[in-house]
């Protein structure tokens, strides 16, 4: 969690607000890959892509 906190502080200090949506999309895709790979939801996730 400290990585996310440091990243958000960096983005706020440098005023790189345009990077926020990119970071959020990458995090969501990462969670989909990690949790969707071995769960019962994997057939539904695979049908989205």
CSV table of C-alpha atoms in Angstrom, one decimal:
chain,number,residue,atom,x,y,z
A,1,UNK,CA,0.0,0.0,0.0
A,2,UNK,CA,2.9,2.3,0.5
A,3,UNK,CA,3.7,2.1,-3.2
A,4,UNK,CA,0.2,3.4,-4.0
A,5,UNK,CA,0.5,6.2,-1.4
A,6,UNK,CA,3.9,7.2,-2.8
A,7,UNK,CA,2.6,7.2,-6.3
A,8,UNK,CA,-0.4,9.4,-5.4
A,9,UNK,CA,1.9,11.8,-3.6
A,10,UNK,CA,4.2,12.0,-6.6
A,11,UNK,CA,1.3,12.6,-9.0
A,12,UNK,CA,-0.2,15.3,-6.8
A,13,UNK,CA,3.2,17.1,-6.3
A,14,UNK,CA,4.1,17.0,-10.0
A,15,UNK,CA,0.6,17.8,-11.1
A,16,UNK,CA,0.5,14.8,-13.4
A,17,UNK,CA,-3.3,14.3,-13.1
A,18,UNK,CA,-3.6,12.9,-16.6
A,19,UNK,CA,-1.7,9.7,-15.4
A,20,UNK,CA,-4.4,8.9,-12.8
A,21,UNK,CA,-6.8,7.1,-15.3
A,22,UNK,CA,-3.9,5.2,-16.8
A,23,UNK,CA,-2.8,3.9,-13.3
A,24,UNK,CA,-6.4,3.0,-12.4
A,25,UNK,CA,-7.0,1.0,-15.6
A,26,UNK,CA,-3.7,-0.8,-15.1
A,27,UNK,CA,-4.6,-1.7,-11.5
A,28,UNK,CA,-8.0,-2.9,-12.5
A,29,UNK,CA,-6.5,-5.1,-15.3
A,30,UNK,CA,-4.0,-6.5,-12.8
A,31,UNK,CA,-6.7,-7.4,-10.3
A,32,UNK,CA,-8.7,-9.1,-13.1
A,33,UNK,CA,-5.7,-11.2,-14.1
A,34,UNK,CA,-4.8,-12.2,-10.6
A,35,UNK,CA,-8.2,-12.9,-9.3
A,36,UNK,CA,-9.8,-14.1,-12.5
A,37,UNK,CA,-7.2,-16.7,-13.4
A,38,UNK,CA,-8.1,-19.4,-10.8
A,39,UNK,CA,-11.6,-18.5,-9.7
A,40,UNK,CA,-15.1,-19.6,-10.6
A,41,UNK,CA,-15.5,-16.2,-12.4
A,42,UNK,CA,-12.9,-16.9,-15.0
A,43,UNK,CA,-15.3,-18.1,-17.7
A,44,UNK,CA,-17.3,-14.9,-17.4
A,45,UNK,CA,-14.1,-12.7,-17.4
A,46,UNK,CA,-12.8,-14.5,-20.5
A,47,UNK,CA,-16.0,-13.9,-22.3
A,48,UNK,CA,-15.5,-10.1,-21.9
A,49,UNK,CA,-12.3,-10.2,-23.8
